[in-house]
XYZ file of C-alpha atoms in Angstrom:
775
model
C 4.798 -11.353 -28.925
C 4.098 -14.752 -27.729
C 2.935 -17.635 -29.963
C -0.685 -16.837 -29.055
C -0.651 -13.883 -31.001
C 0.431 -15.354 -34.230
C -2.662 -17.246 -35.127
C -3.247 -15.231 -38.246
C 0.204 -15.363 -39.753
C -1.111 -17.950 -42.406
C -4.535 -16.382 -43.379
C -4.898 -15.860 -46.915
C -4.996 -11.935 -47.643
C -6.107 -10.534 -51.002
C -6.482 -6.916 -51.626
C -5.789 -6.601 -47.935
C -9.031 -8.061 -46.676
C -10.067 -11.711 -45.794
C -11.054 -13.332 -49.061
C -13.498 -15.955 -47.476
C -17.163 -15.621 -48.520
C -18.251 -16.280 -45.276
C -17.989 -13.869 -42.417
C -14.598 -13.909 -40.473
C -14.271 -16.852 -37.759
C -15.631 -15.935 -34.440
C -14.047 -16.193 -31.035
C -15.343 -19.323 -29.381
C -17.113 -17.382 -26.615
C -19.411 -15.754 -29.053
C -21.173 -19.047 -30.052
C -24.755 -18.920 -29.538
C -24.788 -15.194 -28.460
C -26.040 -11.921 -30.074
C -23.008 -10.184 -29.828
C -22.552 -6.449 -30.906
C -19.163 -5.520 -32.472
C -17.328 -2.082 -32.286
C -14.806 -2.089 -34.882
C -11.537 0.001 -34.549
C -9.747 1.130 -37.768
C -6.422 1.568 -36.596
C -2.907 0.257 -36.476
C -2.557 -2.713 -34.049
C -0.003 -4.867 -32.354
C 2.539 -6.544 -33.395
C 2.965 -3.204 -35.255
C 5.273 -0.920 -32.995
C 3.638 2.438 -32.771
C 1.796 4.287 -30.132
C -1.495 4.269 -31.772
C -1.336 0.384 -32.012
C -0.590 0.430 -28.299
C -3.430 2.623 -27.552
C -5.908 0.731 -29.525
C -4.766 -2.594 -28.074
C -5.205 -1.096 -24.337
C -8.741 0.380 -25.346
C -10.233 -2.577 -26.786
C -8.885 -4.809 -24.301
C -10.558 -2.515 -21.815
C -13.950 -2.856 -23.579
C -13.676 -6.718 -23.746
C -12.507 -7.023 -20.207
C -15.641 -4.914 -18.849
C -18.361 -5.355 -21.525
C -17.820 -8.859 -23.025
C -19.390 -10.908 -23.871
C -22.333 -8.813 -24.943
C -20.029 -6.178 -26.403
C -16.775 -7.074 -28.152
C -14.164 -5.524 -30.314
C -12.713 -6.192 -33.653
C -9.929 -4.365 -35.672
C -9.509 -3.399 -39.435
C -5.665 -3.240 -39.267
C -3.719 -0.692 -41.113
C -0.562 -1.922 -42.722
C 2.294 0.464 -44.005
C 2.838 -1.581 -47.205
C 1.167 -4.755 -49.166
C 4.205 -6.704 -48.634
C 4.748 -9.040 -45.392
C 1.265 -8.955 -43.672
C 1.832 -9.030 -39.850
C 0.952 -11.921 -37.758
C -2.113 -10.410 -36.157
C -4.507 -12.185 -33.689
C -7.896 -13.190 -34.595
C -9.433 -9.875 -33.385
C -8.080 -8.569 -36.690
C -10.964 -9.322 -39.115
C -9.447 -7.263 -41.999
C -6.348 -5.440 -42.904
C -5.659 -2.455 -45.178
C -2.590 -1.648 -47.188
C -2.043 2.029 -46.583
C -1.253 3.075 -50.442
C -3.982 0.500 -51.872
C -7.252 2.426 -52.594
C -9.308 -0.738 -53.213
C -8.520 -1.944 -49.861
C -10.486 0.773 -48.546
C -13.535 0.298 -50.686
C -13.428 -3.505 -49.903
C -13.061 -2.910 -46.156
C -16.243 -0.617 -46.153
C -18.215 -3.449 -48.455
C -17.272 -6.129 -45.843
C -18.255 -3.916 -42.947
C -21.436 -3.174 -44.180
C -22.254 -6.844 -44.714
C -21.559 -7.736 -41.231
C -24.719 -7.493 -39.137
C -22.537 -8.053 -35.665
C -20.923 -4.310 -36.291
C -22.746 -1.619 -34.585
C -20.088 0.936 -34.798
C -16.852 2.015 -36.537
C -14.288 3.877 -34.419
C -11.647 5.222 -36.597
C -8.443 6.010 -34.605
C -6.927 8.736 -36.585
C -3.495 9.863 -37.394
C -2.402 11.601 -40.771
C 0.374 9.285 -41.349
C -1.388 5.816 -41.201
C -3.638 6.311 -44.106
C -2.805 6.671 -48.013
C -3.082 9.933 -50.035
C -2.709 13.371 -49.475
C -3.099 13.899 -45.576
C -4.617 10.708 -45.351
C -7.184 11.123 -47.940
C -7.839 7.552 -48.996
C -9.592 7.280 -45.869
C -12.572 9.155 -47.486
C -12.831 6.254 -49.853
C -13.916 4.136 -47.014
C -16.055 6.573 -45.342
C -18.255 7.252 -48.401
C -19.172 3.574 -49.005
C -19.592 2.742 -45.032
C -23.009 2.217 -44.015
C -22.393 1.999 -40.234
C -22.144 4.778 -37.471
C -18.670 6.340 -37.497
C -17.135 7.989 -34.552
C -13.570 9.462 -35.324
C -10.893 9.741 -32.725
C -8.395 12.332 -33.548
C -5.000 11.792 -32.230
C -3.411 14.698 -33.769
C -4.989 18.019 -34.556
C -2.825 20.527 -36.097
C -3.645 24.295 -36.016
C -3.724 26.740 -38.818
C -4.100 24.007 -41.421
C -3.676 24.550 -45.246
C -6.574 24.350 -47.575
C -6.001 20.632 -48.601
C -5.696 19.521 -44.835
C -8.610 21.311 -43.865
C -10.792 19.782 -46.478
C -9.852 16.361 -45.649
C -10.442 16.783 -41.910
C -13.880 18.602 -42.480
C -14.712 15.752 -45.032
C -13.940 13.212 -41.991
C -16.012 15.162 -39.699
C -19.025 15.193 -42.447
C -19.052 11.457 -42.290
C -18.753 11.040 -38.670
C -21.435 10.984 -36.201
C -19.220 12.283 -33.441
C -15.509 13.233 -32.659
C -13.383 12.273 -29.967
C -10.278 14.125 -29.009
C -8.054 13.931 -25.875
C -7.489 17.549 -24.852
C -9.140 20.735 -24.781
C -6.844 22.207 -26.851
C -7.363 19.721 -29.532
C -11.384 20.569 -29.148
C -10.463 24.397 -29.466
C -8.486 23.880 -32.740
C -11.237 21.852 -34.311
C -13.739 24.648 -33.386
C -11.641 27.453 -34.344
C -9.476 26.192 -37.316
C -11.924 23.753 -38.854
C -15.246 25.063 -38.075
C -16.420 22.002 -36.072
C -19.822 22.378 -34.019
C -18.457 22.165 -30.323
C -21.486 19.941 -29.619
C -20.283 17.253 -31.427
C -16.999 17.039 -29.822
C -16.391 14.797 -26.922
C -13.171 14.897 -24.751
C -12.134 11.600 -23.551
C -8.419 11.589 -22.195
C -5.520 9.408 -23.282
C -5.869 6.020 -21.134
C -3.450 4.814 -18.555
C -2.720 1.594 -16.779
C -4.225 1.295 -13.245
C -1.087 0.672 -11.010
C -0.768 1.150 -7.302
C 1.223 4.065 -6.204
C 4.862 3.095 -4.960
C 7.970 4.919 -4.461
C 10.883 4.062 -6.565
C 12.995 2.022 -4.630
C 11.795 -1.449 -5.188
C 11.445 -1.088 -8.937
C 15.310 0.625 -8.942
C 16.647 -2.833 -7.561
C 14.915 -4.724 -10.374
C 17.069 -2.454 -12.885
C 20.030 -2.369 -10.790
C 19.796 1.112 -9.783
C 19.449 1.113 -6.066
C 20.843 4.128 -4.637
C 20.581 6.302 -7.714
C 18.533 9.345 -8.611
C 16.713 8.182 -12.055
C 15.617 10.421 -14.484
C 13.784 9.001 -17.660
C 12.271 9.349 -21.082
C 10.618 6.530 -23.157
C 8.960 6.445 -26.465
C 9.695 5.725 -30.184
C 13.003 7.643 -31.060
C 13.019 10.484 -33.256
C 14.527 13.904 -33.815
C 11.321 15.646 -32.613
C 11.822 14.165 -28.975
C 14.388 16.781 -28.293
C 16.410 14.641 -26.089
C 19.764 16.191 -26.989
C 18.735 19.189 -24.900
C 18.469 16.985 -21.883
C 21.860 15.393 -22.493
C 23.305 19.211 -22.830
C 21.952 20.054 -19.348
C 23.168 16.886 -17.829
C 26.855 17.782 -16.897
C 25.989 20.492 -13.915
C 23.628 17.970 -12.675
C 25.882 14.779 -12.379
C 28.621 17.330 -10.919
C 26.279 17.973 -8.183
C 24.707 14.596 -7.917
C 27.049 11.816 -9.154
C 24.536 9.247 -8.458
C 21.988 10.777 -11.299
C 21.455 8.438 -14.229
C 19.234 9.462 -17.274
C 17.576 6.543 -19.035
C 16.131 6.649 -22.570
C 14.014 3.942 -23.499
C 12.774 3.082 -26.960
C 13.200 1.958 -30.211
C 13.695 4.176 -32.976
C 10.406 5.246 -34.879
C 9.967 2.809 -37.855
C 9.314 5.416 -40.439
C 12.476 7.311 -39.190
C 14.573 3.994 -39.293
C 13.486 3.340 -42.757
C 14.314 6.929 -43.848
C 17.157 7.717 -42.183
C 18.264 4.679 -40.077
C 20.056 5.164 -36.690
C 21.303 8.721 -37.456
C 19.444 10.351 -34.455
C 20.565 7.628 -32.143
C 24.074 7.712 -33.211
C 24.022 11.549 -32.786
C 22.814 11.448 -29.388
C 25.323 8.687 -28.159
C 28.099 11.026 -29.799
C 26.787 13.939 -27.912
C 26.901 11.567 -24.671
C 30.534 10.799 -25.338
C 31.759 14.345 -26.121
C 30.092 15.390 -23.068
C 31.779 12.445 -20.893
C 28.483 11.260 -19.705
C 29.006 7.484 -20.624
C 28.372 6.491 -17.101
C 25.342 8.659 -16.674
C 23.183 8.258 -19.801
C 21.862 4.627 -20.805
C 20.019 3.941 -23.994
C 17.488 1.123 -23.882
C 17.221 0.184 -27.556
C 14.200 -2.145 -27.099
C 10.404 -1.910 -27.265
C 9.231 -2.526 -23.910
C 6.102 -4.766 -23.143
C 3.600 -2.940 -20.933
C 4.715 -4.727 -17.576
C 8.341 -3.731 -18.277
C 7.382 -0.260 -19.171
C 5.306 0.220 -16.233
C 8.348 -1.179 -13.991
C 10.601 1.249 -15.869
C 8.384 4.178 -14.916
C 8.211 2.931 -11.386
C 11.834 3.273 -10.990
C 11.844 6.796 -12.221
C 12.547 9.847 -9.693
C 11.658 12.368 -12.326
C 10.305 11.993 -15.736
C 11.386 14.283 -18.640
C 9.430 15.113 -21.492
C 11.548 17.390 -23.954
C 9.385 17.446 -26.958
C 10.108 19.998 -29.665
C 6.891 20.138 -31.025
C 4.647 23.178 -29.397
C 1.417 21.880 -31.714
C 1.702 18.399 -29.934
C -1.940 17.877 -28.542
C -1.447 14.318 -27.299
C 1.611 12.688 -25.605
C 0.840 8.873 -24.367
C 4.254 9.013 -22.805
C 3.228 11.971 -20.880
C -0.123 10.553 -19.690
C 1.547 7.243 -18.613
C 4.257 8.879 -16.791
C 1.863 11.051 -14.724
C -0.368 7.954 -14.269
C 2.669 6.358 -12.620
C 2.910 8.841 -10.078
C 6.210 10.644 -11.424
C 6.799 14.396 -11.340
C 7.258 15.702 -14.665
C 9.628 18.177 -16.137
C 8.326 19.018 -19.744
C 8.644 21.415 -22.533
C 5.473 23.569 -22.886
C 3.725 21.709 -25.899
C 0.129 21.849 -26.057
C -1.060 18.842 -23.793
C 1.634 19.509 -21.244
C 0.418 23.284 -20.926
C -2.833 21.602 -19.930
C -1.623 18.773 -17.768
C 1.594 20.115 -16.209
C 0.527 22.372 -13.233
C 3.135 23.397 -10.564
C 1.312 20.746 -8.269
C 2.900 17.850 -10.481
C 5.755 19.104 -12.449
C 7.651 22.191 -14.154
C 7.091 23.587 -17.499
C 10.193 25.065 -19.425
C 11.043 26.491 -22.772
C 11.768 24.558 -25.869
C 15.506 23.946 -26.806
C 16.787 25.405 -23.229
C 19.586 23.032 -21.842
C 19.815 25.471 -18.950
C 16.302 25.422 -18.089
C 16.258 21.546 -17.882
C 19.308 21.796 -15.559
C 17.640 24.255 -13.122
C 14.370 22.204 -13.126
C 16.177 18.950 -12.496
C 18.483 20.068 -9.548
C 15.353 21.919 -8.117
C 13.365 18.504 -7.752
C 16.019 15.997 -7.018
C 17.304 18.474 -4.388
C 14.001 18.163 -2.701
C 12.748 14.693 -1.968
C 9.826 15.793 -0.299
C 8.741 18.046 -3.022
C 9.308 15.365 -5.612
C 7.196 12.811 -3.834
C 4.545 14.984 -3.105
C 4.323 16.162 -6.918
C 4.334 12.493 -7.769
C 1.371 11.847 -5.436
C -0.415 14.611 -6.869
C 0.184 13.408 -10.206
C -1.181 9.989 -9.252
C -4.214 11.342 -7.590
C -5.265 13.532 -10.586
C -5.142 10.859 -13.221
C -7.328 8.209 -11.687
C -9.922 9.070 -13.815
C -7.884 8.288 -16.806
C -7.258 4.636 -16.000
C -8.406 2.660 -19.010
C -11.481 1.166 -17.451
C -12.575 4.684 -17.091
C -11.737 5.655 -20.648
C -13.301 2.592 -22.071
C -16.624 3.213 -20.193
C -16.524 6.820 -21.664
C -16.027 5.731 -25.076
C -19.117 3.201 -24.720
C -21.151 5.691 -23.214
C -20.523 7.869 -25.958
C -20.921 5.359 -28.582
C -24.070 4.423 -27.131
C -25.593 7.665 -28.284
C -25.150 6.770 -31.930
C -25.890 2.957 -31.596
C -28.409 2.048 -29.065
C -27.537 -1.585 -29.353
C -24.375 -0.628 -27.398
C -26.425 0.970 -24.513
C -24.595 0.291 -21.272
C -26.071 -2.928 -19.556
C -24.646 -5.445 -17.245
C -20.568 -5.505 -17.367
C -18.757 -8.491 -17.237
C -18.538 -9.951 -13.700
C -14.871 -9.732 -12.788
C -13.181 -12.641 -11.287
C -13.391 -13.185 -7.537
C -9.871 -12.439 -5.844
C -9.042 -12.796 -2.208
C -5.563 -11.534 -2.456
C -6.139 -8.030 -1.160
C -8.517 -9.044 1.604
C -5.328 -11.575 2.608
C -3.144 -8.628 2.322
C -5.120 -6.519 4.764
C -5.439 -9.439 7.102
C -2.612 -10.221 9.700
C -2.741 -13.108 12.038
C -4.775 -11.174 14.320
C -7.478 -9.990 12.305
C -8.193 -7.700 9.370
C -6.791 -4.251 9.677
C -9.443 -1.438 9.593
C -8.057 1.260 7.297
C -5.336 1.294 4.201
C -3.504 4.293 2.982
C -4.250 3.765 -0.818
C -3.338 0.006 -0.988
C -1.097 -0.471 2.176
C -2.581 -1.610 5.275
C -2.554 1.198 7.957
C -1.828 -1.031 11.409
C -2.091 2.455 13.251
C -6.140 2.258 12.426
C -6.629 -0.990 14.609
C -9.244 -3.539 14.134
C -12.876 -3.477 14.446
C -15.398 -6.232 14.942
C -17.721 -4.831 12.267
C -14.946 -5.334 9.642
C -13.689 -8.910 10.997
C -17.658 -10.007 11.197
C -17.966 -8.845 7.401
C -14.713 -10.751 6.564
C -15.998 -13.784 8.264
C -19.078 -13.702 6.237
C -17.130 -13.027 2.946
C -14.398 -15.690 3.739
C -17.058 -18.335 4.540
C -19.299 -17.655 1.317
C -15.946 -17.658 -0.644
C -15.418 -20.942 1.005
C -18.648 -22.354 0.219
C -18.381 -21.507 -3.397
C -14.643 -22.444 -4.283
C -13.525 -24.595 -1.293
C -10.299 -22.658 -1.101
C -7.454 -23.304 1.601
C -6.862 -19.510 1.924
C -10.690 -18.789 2.362
C -10.756 -21.292 5.486
C -7.546 -19.920 6.790
C -9.027 -16.240 6.886
C -11.949 -17.446 8.168
C -10.357 -19.132 11.257
C -8.415 -15.797 11.724
C -11.647 -13.637 11.770
C -13.591 -16.311 14.090
C -10.554 -16.325 16.585
C -11.030 -12.379 16.351
C -14.825 -12.635 17.300
C -13.758 -14.780 20.507
C -11.624 -12.223 21.664
C -13.853 -9.235 21.586
C -16.950 -11.310 22.950
C -18.155 -10.129 26.274
C -19.787 -11.892 29.328
C -23.049 -10.417 28.826
C -23.502 -11.529 25.158
C -22.569 -8.661 23.465
C -19.133 -7.715 21.741
C -16.755 -4.866 21.932
C -16.244 -3.279 18.257
C -12.685 -1.356 18.686
C -9.184 -2.856 19.138
C -6.259 -0.585 18.880
C -3.222 -1.253 16.885
C -1.582 -3.101 20.053
C -4.250 -5.545 19.891
C -5.844 -4.260 23.175
C -9.529 -3.804 23.629
C -10.416 0.174 23.152
C -12.456 0.562 26.093
C -13.058 4.079 26.125
C -14.113 4.190 22.566
C -16.474 1.036 22.908
C -18.081 2.924 25.809
C -18.442 5.918 23.865
C -19.816 4.604 20.612
C -22.814 2.123 20.396
C -21.756 -1.425 19.395
C -25.408 -2.781 18.625
C -24.972 -2.788 15.244
C -21.561 -4.739 15.188
C -22.475 -7.324 17.773
C -25.581 -8.305 15.576
C -23.419 -8.291 12.521
C -21.087 -10.582 14.341
C -23.932 -12.887 15.412
C -25.012 -12.980 11.755
C -21.513 -13.990 10.856
C -21.628 -16.805 13.414
C -24.728 -18.101 12.580
C -23.825 -18.133 8.759
C -20.602 -19.990 9.406
C -22.317 -22.604 11.867
C -24.951 -23.330 9.157
C -22.789 -23.709 6.175
C -22.171 -27.277 5.575
C -19.195 -27.173 3.411
C -17.289 -25.475 6.205
C -15.115 -28.235 8.226
C -17.348 -29.276 11.365
C -15.091 -28.031 14.061
C -14.974 -24.588 12.595
C -18.937 -24.548 12.323
C -19.186 -25.974 16.110
C -16.927 -23.206 17.198
C -18.985 -20.405 15.441
C -22.225 -22.066 16.940
C -20.785 -22.100 20.535
C -20.131 -18.684 20.554
C -23.593 -17.622 19.016
C -25.237 -19.817 21.596
C -23.337 -17.835 24.481
C -24.896 -14.685 23.279
C -28.287 -15.962 22.502
C -28.596 -17.693 25.827
C -28.183 -14.219 27.611
C -31.339 -13.273 25.803
C -29.790 -10.210 24.281
C -31.962 -7.613 22.643
C -31.153 -4.930 20.268
C -33.031 -1.524 19.610
C -31.102 -0.262 16.532
C -33.169 -1.094 13.508
C -30.142 -2.475 11.631
C -29.048 -4.541 14.432
C -32.648 -6.015 14.588
C -32.139 -6.521 10.915
C -28.680 -8.304 11.438
C -29.976 -10.624 14.223
C -33.071 -11.590 11.976
C -30.571 -12.651 9.435
C -28.781 -14.721 11.857
C -31.964 -16.208 13.000
C -33.128 -17.013 9.521
C -29.818 -18.950 9.032
C -30.472 -21.333 11.985
C -34.216 -21.844 11.443
C -33.291 -22.786 7.813
C -31.632 -25.550 9.671
C -33.028 -26.117 13.029
C -36.820 -25.383 13.668
C -36.346 -24.118 17.378
C -39.392 -22.461 19.001
C -37.265 -20.138 20.954
C -35.376 -18.972 17.809
C -38.606 -18.553 15.849
C -40.299 -16.531 18.606
C -37.013 -14.158 18.542
C -37.189 -13.820 14.948
C -40.899 -12.911 14.799
C -40.252 -10.460 17.722
C -37.636 -8.695 15.656
C -39.985 -8.533 12.508
C -42.631 -7.192 14.651
C -40.438 -4.333 15.890
C -39.667 -3.394 12.529
C -43.387 -3.552 11.431
C -43.895 -1.142 14.460
C -41.045 1.237 13.455
C -42.403 1.317 10.060
C -45.988 2.187 11.183
C -44.762 5.034 13.238
C -42.590 6.596 10.572
C -44.555 6.358 7.451
C -46.598 8.469 5.556
C -48.132 9.104 2.054
C -44.762 10.132 0.872
C -42.605 8.257 3.163
C -42.796 4.464 3.424
C -39.889 3.596 5.640
C -38.949 2.715 9.073
C -37.361 5.624 10.354
C -37.579 9.325 9.635
C -34.235 9.433 7.510
C -32.515 7.268 5.132
C -28.937 6.578 6.268
C -26.435 3.562 5.656
C -27.032 0.154 4.682
C -30.697 0.891 4.332
C -31.790 -1.976 2.261
C -31.097 -4.458 4.995
C -34.432 -3.400 6.751
C -36.560 -4.572 3.960
C -34.183 -7.501 3.396
C -34.900 -8.709 7.164
C -38.335 -8.685 6.840
C -38.392 -10.746 3.507
C -36.319 -13.214 5.507
C -38.743 -13.356 8.258
C -41.605 -13.861 5.641
C -39.563 -16.841 4.221
C -39.447 -18.540 7.651
C -42.931 -17.478 8.869
C -45.107 -17.161 5.753
C -46.393 -13.864 7.333
C -47.839 -11.914 4.644
C -47.486 -8.631 6.296
C -43.659 -8.902 6.346
C -43.655 -9.575 2.603
C -45.857 -6.491 2.070
C -44.227 -3.948 4.191
C -40.776 -5.360 2.730
C -41.885 -4.542 -0.825
C -43.288 -1.139 -0.023
C -40.111 -0.208 1.689
C -37.928 -1.707 -0.752
C -39.900 0.125 -3.696
C -39.723 3.277 -1.801
C -35.747 2.884 -1.658
C -35.569 1.863 -5.044
C -37.685 5.116 -5.893
C -35.036 7.317 -4.208
C -31.703 5.530 -5.600
C -32.494 4.387 -8.943
C -33.134 7.599 -11.054
C -34.625 5.138 -13.964
C -37.072 4.091 -11.342
C -38.213 7.882 -10.331
C -35.283 8.837 -8.243
C -33.661 12.107 -8.830
C -29.925 12.571 -9.968
C -27.459 15.362 -9.266
C -26.784 17.671 -11.988
C -29.019 15.416 -14.374
C -26.420 12.879 -14.412
C -27.893 9.407 -15.380
C -26.489 6.836 -13.242
C -28.620 3.885 -12.977
C -27.755 3.693 -9.123
C -27.106 6.403 -6.733
C -26.638 5.353 -2.951
C -27.831 7.713 -0.290
C -24.721 10.153 0.361
C -23.408 9.772 3.804
C -22.182 13.569 4.032
C -25.828 14.237 5.480
C -27.892 11.404 4.353
C -31.870 11.987 3.687
C -33.901 13.276 6.200
C -37.654 12.951 5.805
C -38.965 16.210 4.676
C -35.154 17.403 3.924
C -32.855 17.273 1.447
C -31.404 14.121 -0.059
C -27.644 14.149 0.015
C -25.610 12.431 -2.973
C -22.087 12.290 -1.980
C -19.722 10.278 0.175
C -21.549 7.245 -1.443
C -20.178 4.159 0.206
C -19.884 0.680 -1.134
C -21.512 -1.028 1.819
C -24.995 0.641 0.669
C -24.344 -0.685 -2.692
C -24.012 -4.294 -1.156
C -26.925 -3.967 1.144
C -29.031 -3.008 -1.730
C -28.006 -5.738 -4.123
C -28.506 -8.395 -1.119
C -32.039 -6.982 -0.558
C -32.768 -7.283 -4.527
C -31.508 -10.544 -4.792
C -33.555 -11.733 -1.857
C -36.768 -10.111 -3.311
C -35.975 -11.698 -6.523
C -35.541 -15.314 -5.008
C -38.807 -15.032 -3.026
C -40.932 -13.405 -5.891
C -39.197 -14.696 -8.960
C -39.649 -11.285 -10.695
C -36.804 -10.445 -12.990
C -37.424 -6.712 -12.337
C -35.503 -7.156 -8.996
C -32.880 -9.265 -10.679
C -32.204 -6.476 -13.233
C -31.713 -3.771 -10.561
C -29.463 -5.714 -8.546
C -27.145 -5.906 -11.494
C -27.621 -2.183 -11.873
C -26.627 -1.553 -8.406
C -23.625 -3.856 -8.929
C -22.580 -1.819 -11.942
C -22.131 0.961 -9.492
C -18.851 -0.687 -8.564
C -17.905 -0.895 -12.209
C -18.184 2.725 -13.065
C -22.002 3.356 -13.423
C -21.991 5.986 -10.895
C -22.185 9.827 -10.768
C -18.440 10.217 -11.419
C -18.285 7.490 -14.184
C -15.251 5.878 -12.563
C -14.542 2.473 -11.446
C -14.947 1.910 -7.652
C -13.499 -1.780 -7.681
C -9.994 -2.159 -8.607
C -9.461 -5.167 -10.774
C -5.527 -4.974 -10.384
C -5.535 -5.479 -6.537
C -8.853 -6.833 -5.902
C -9.519 -3.991 -3.509
C -12.197 -1.476 -3.425
C -12.068 2.369 -2.988
C -13.710 3.850 -0.027
C -16.297 5.992 -1.667
C -17.523 8.242 -4.363
C -17.328 11.905 -3.511
C -18.580 14.897 -5.418
C -15.529 15.305 -7.643
C -13.377 12.305 -7.068
C -12.950 8.723 -5.462
C -11.648 7.872 -2.388
C -8.600 6.267 -3.295
C -7.753 4.155 -0.171
C -8.773 0.523 -0.171
C -9.861 -0.049 3.351
C -11.541 -3.241 4.923
C -15.032 -2.265 4.759
C -14.947 -1.291 1.372
C -13.110 -4.303 0.020
C -15.376 -6.700 1.896
C -18.541 -4.817 0.776
C -17.469 -5.463 -2.850
C -16.546 -9.213 -2.238
C -19.964 -9.696 -0.509
C -21.698 -7.980 -3.464
C -19.705 -10.001 -6.217
C -20.321 -13.222 -4.335
C -24.088 -12.558 -4.594
C -24.234 -13.393 -8.092
C -23.576 -16.602 -9.730
C -20.759 -16.836 -12.450
């Protein structure tokens, strides 16, 4: 714990709550803002337990995504009245587990705080006082705020007293959250809860890039070893002794195998029985001659060290002895790190461990562990594939996605929490730089690793040049200028004598002549001209680079090039708009007018009463067409350009924003749904919803922002933010598309899953969308 987390150590505590007559001190960021609070009643760091970690991760994700409009606060549960912990300012009250009056006082205090919109109780029987945690009911009876209870443990076949306590908690709760299907089934069957009141939201995991174990092993000093691991608070129900007993045949066959056990002894166990269990395990290791093969880390890893520990693992072992265990954060973290798992068949494991991601075995069965371990470490290919399967299947469980699921559910009971504009993420160029070598930006990636075999395209390098130029305009960083120079040089390499450009360059940096002949390169050529025009007119960029860009643009312009593709025409109009905003050249103005008139002609030929569009289908980057006419109006003041732009943009809005009349698949309530590229939307045909692409969201955002700037109508600005939220999880899958960890963007939204590759087009599209907004 660093010094910044200790700021509440000197706060006066009486009866477990803040005794000040005024509301608790607010965060500086909240000054002058109408902030809504979600208050979690739970354990919280620096207390060391799984729930404390869970609560910190969940609330941090909520704050990161939804601040400053929505923030989280904590009512912290303390095990005793003695020595209150040095909490951060996020903790507004404290409750001593055995003190009944603390629960009543906390309810009273929460009722007085108008910022508190909802209270989320993170429930474990052992953290509340009274039989089966019945002291919690003292708070619930007095609390006047909406309550949602998250049950971490749901025990089947309860006795009468336990059932009564749980049913009372459910009575006072507006809704119930559990983390597994088995927990929901138990609440229905054994506690009589209406299933419509239960929401399943999985245990969260940290977003990490998929990596094999070699690099992390070297950090821990285990290069060349086969690493088996288990982590978590040590207690007898962990079943670690059965893994130890399984190891002698394993290490005989694989002398380089090591079993790492990380975690301090559970505080309750430590208080009651000391280190008896740890001593029992170390004795067993000694008796079996495994001293060189089993290592204990008696430490509570911070999250970065823990994720590194998991990354170093080849096979994760989960030997729990409790068949009723419905939730295991350690199991979720291991799967989320992309590690195959061998687990006993406890409740959550039976749900999550399929033959594609690991092996289930019987309880207290060392031979079963021996067989399973040898099976996996004997087959490296199988081990790696299981790990990848685990990684792909857990992406919906990242804390960003879990936080959004919580907020969406909360908003049903506290309308003030209705999902609005998320907090804009910081702008990062690191991943763009990672995709770029000294020749240009590489087209595709395998997950987060550039795939050089995919080669390079003009499309992507022109996009990247635009992004780098806008970034430099905003931040003046040397890294952005360096990238811009690389992309500009790429455009020079693919320029053709006729004024157009080649699009495809192979991995050997040679023009792919065959593919360039086979595929129309109009769109990419026009996009390149827009990039050149933008760079040449961005005054913040050094003059030398501006002159280079303008010279290459002029080479094409003097060739009197023409375009027939609507999107190529639109990009060319955007290019000419840049130039005319600085230099009022008659020829440039004439070419811009010609392009606008071409779009008007296309519109007149295609439109009908129910189809206000330029073509007989909606495909990709649709919004660039009305945006181009908007820019044409801005330069020429020609009213028909504004009129057609408005009609067509509103038509597109009507088909992509369900709240504005557009349809949604399966009744899902996303605020923005791009046209799916799995078949697009033909006039008179069926609109496709899936294979949604980041470039479509970006085109929509840019067009809406342009319309707002010209008309000053807030409606368009609000829609632009809603479209941006598509990247942040407000889409049909309710999953984040932008990766805050890498700064990259996933390649698309499918019907059932996200395309987890982070290629150039998607990453640059996100950057362009993000750069469209002021911080």
